[in-house]
Structure formats: structure tokens, C-alpha cells
């Protein structure tokens, strides 16, 4: 079986797996082992990393046994099972942590990525509503063709947006007048409205509205989705102040203010069930699992302890499924609490993990 036919069969199986209504632990492990074997055979830097750790497909018994690749590895090495020239899309990180060196996640096509987004977004954000009029506080794909968030938001509008949906960030920045008009129209209409975008775009918009003395009371059923944090592009707010400000500015209760946690290096997203209480519990769909580890040892920390989040995303079939992030978290019964970026000893542990990976894989 050649690489392309093997990939086609794996994609078909993953699409069927994503379409299932959940899975057992054994089913998840079986699919994780299948994807791992595919990546071990075709992703050369990842295979060398596994070999340095003495890990082979025969030795891996479950998803927790798959070596976690540090997220910075996507910046230094090409982690792709298929030739990059044959890939339909590459999503790139913003490059804010190491100058202009960007992480890259290659996708032979977007069928699995889109399927992962669609079912998860429908359940966690739409919550039984077929379509909503949407305002997008982020550039579209034409402006940012390598942004996974631009694709996410444009695809959300395409699949779930009602007539009158629009992007409000363009080449000239945020069009405050246009979004203010759209919010006023939504308030008058009585029909639910959804405002989605980068967290820092919301901060900027709220500052503009406050300066103009404007507040809105969006109709019942309206909701907000923010994502991405602040990334030093606007003033910093703590969680309580941020979600209080959203509720005050738009009249949307905090339990309807949903945060999406995702990253370029993954192909699936996590959501909370609103932010009436912060930090909120994040959780993902049945095709992604998470654990909390000590970055120096890779071992899971004791329940209730802080550590670094590791995600195993089966939709990430062309690069690596299992990623050591630089995000601090605490495991809960139904997901995890996201507590911010690694600092101090944990950040040092993440850096050492990157060094180990690069030495083994290069």
C-alpha cells in the first residue's frame, strides 16, 4: 500500500470515527495506535524521536504511551507524513514567541479538520440552533490564508451563519461603526445574535464602545465566543473583569460567553460551558484526550496538581497526534482548568523538552 492510499484509508476511518456518537476508552486507544503507526512510518523526524526513546508501534499499548512532541517542534522541523508540496493547506502560528519563526501544521486536505470543527462547534456553541446571524471580529481567509483561526471563523459563518452575518475586521482594522450598527439592528430585531472573534478584538471593541457611551442588550439566545487570549496586542484584563465587561457591554450573560481553546498545532478545539465561574472547565470531543504532566519527566502529576497540558488529537493525523503544550492546567473530572502559560520551573522544563526533541529528531 503506498502512502497516498494508506492516508486515504486512514482519513475515511477518522471521518467515520468523528461521526460516531462518542467512543469507549478501548476504541480511542485502537484508533490512536493506528494513527501513531501511520505517523511513525511516514513522519521521519517523529520516528527518530520515538527511536531515541525506544518507542515503537509494538510497544505502545494506549494513547498515553505515545511520545508527546513539544509544541515548539513545529517551528524547527517539518512534521508531515505527506510531502508538503502535495498538501492543500498549511496553517501557521503568529510567530510571537520566537520572532518570526512560525510553527507550521500541514494538511493534505481539510476534510478531517473541517469535520472535527463542525460537529464539535455545533454541539458546544450552536447548542441546537441551526443558524445565527454572526459578527466576526477577525480577518477573513483572503486576508490571512495561513491562519487556522481565520479558517475556523469563516467556516463557522459558512456552516452556521444566517443572512446578514459579516466580518468586521479588515485591512483598516476593526470597523467599529459597522459592528455598532449590526449590534443595534440585532437589539431592535429581537433575534439572537452571535459575536465571535479574538479575545483582544473584544477588548478593543469594548474600549471603543465605552468611549462612545454605548452599551447593548442583545436578545435572549445571543451568545459570544472569544479565543486566543491577548498576545500583548491590547491591555490585559483578568478573567473576571473580561467576562463582566462582555456582559455589561453586550447584555449577554456570562454563562453565554463561551471561550474556545485551540491552537494551530492541533486540528480540534476545546470549549467551556460559559464563564459564569472562572477559570472555567474546558473539554473536547471524543476524538481528543488530555493529561497533565511534569514537563521534565513526562509523567502525569497527582490529581489536583498543576502541570503542563498534553493533548492527543486523533484529527491531527498528518503531523503528530500528541503535543506537549506550554499551557498550565489542572485535571478535573470532566476536563481541565486552563491556568495560563508556563512560568519558572515549568517553563524551563518545557524548554528542556524542546531541546531533547530537537536533538533526537534532527
XYZ file of N, CA and C in Angstrom, residues 117 121 126 130-138 140 150-168 194 196:
102
model
N -14.094 20.299 13.392
C -14.685 21.578 13.774
C -16.210 21.510 13.809
N -18.353 22.259 17.133
C -18.911 23.610 17.205
C -20.438 23.561 17.292
N -23.448 26.174 19.027
C -24.788 26.377 18.468
C -25.867 25.811 19.390
N -29.944 26.099 14.545
C -29.414 25.743 13.226
C -28.498 26.843 12.682
N -28.967 28.091 12.730
C -28.177 29.213 12.209
C -28.408 30.449 13.073
N -27.381 31.279 13.152
C -27.454 32.547 13.874
C -26.814 33.635 13.013
N -27.326 34.848 13.111
C -26.613 35.950 12.498
C -25.348 36.189 13.305
N -24.216 36.246 12.608
C -22.911 36.298 13.258
C -22.139 37.545 12.868
N -21.448 38.103 13.858
C -20.474 39.149 13.625
C -19.104 38.607 13.967
N -18.172 38.662 13.021
C -16.849 38.072 13.188
C -15.820 39.181 13.426
N -15.181 39.149 14.571
C -14.170 40.152 14.926
C -12.778 39.593 14.642
N -12.544 39.299 13.360
C -11.267 38.750 12.915
C -11.244 38.823 11.400
N -10.862 37.738 7.430
C -11.290 36.535 6.736
C -10.079 35.785 6.149
N -8.626 32.145 11.260
C -9.381 32.741 10.163
C -10.246 31.690 9.476
N -9.681 30.494 9.255
C -10.471 29.423 8.645
C -11.600 28.992 9.571
N -11.305 28.832 10.843
C -12.304 28.429 11.835
C -13.506 29.379 11.804
N -13.241 30.666 11.869
C -14.329 31.636 11.954
C -15.079 31.777 10.633
N -14.358 31.722 9.525
C -15.047 31.812 8.237
C -15.885 30.561 7.983
N -15.372 29.403 8.396
C -16.132 28.166 8.224
C -17.354 28.162 9.143
N -17.211 28.718 10.347
C -18.359 28.848 11.246
C -19.449 29.688 10.602
N -19.052 30.791 9.998
C -20.027 31.661 9.328
C -20.675 30.931 8.155
N -19.864 30.214 7.385
C -20.384 29.492 6.220
C -21.393 28.417 6.609
N -21.065 27.646 7.636
C -21.885 26.488 8.004
C -23.053 26.845 8.916
N -22.900 27.896 9.728
C -23.899 28.168 10.762
C -24.382 29.619 10.791
N -23.840 30.468 9.926
C -24.241 31.865 9.920
C -25.521 32.093 9.140
N -26.388 32.959 9.666
C -27.627 33.328 8.979
C -27.373 34.548 8.090
N -28.361 34.873 7.286
C -28.268 36.060 6.423
C -27.965 37.290 7.267
N -27.090 38.154 6.749
C -26.696 39.349 7.484
C -25.434 39.173 8.295
N -24.862 37.963 8.323
C -23.588 37.733 9.017
C -22.470 38.462 8.277
N -21.452 38.885 9.014
C -20.391 39.666 8.374
C -19.118 39.645 9.208
N -17.979 39.866 8.508
C -16.700 40.135 9.161
C -16.588 41.638 9.410
N -16.033 41.993 10.562
C -15.897 43.410 10.901
C -14.448 43.832 11.119
N -24.854 36.362 17.405
C -23.609 35.762 17.905
C -22.438 36.647 17.496
N -18.324 36.637 17.503
C -17.208 35.695 17.627
C -15.917 36.386 17.211
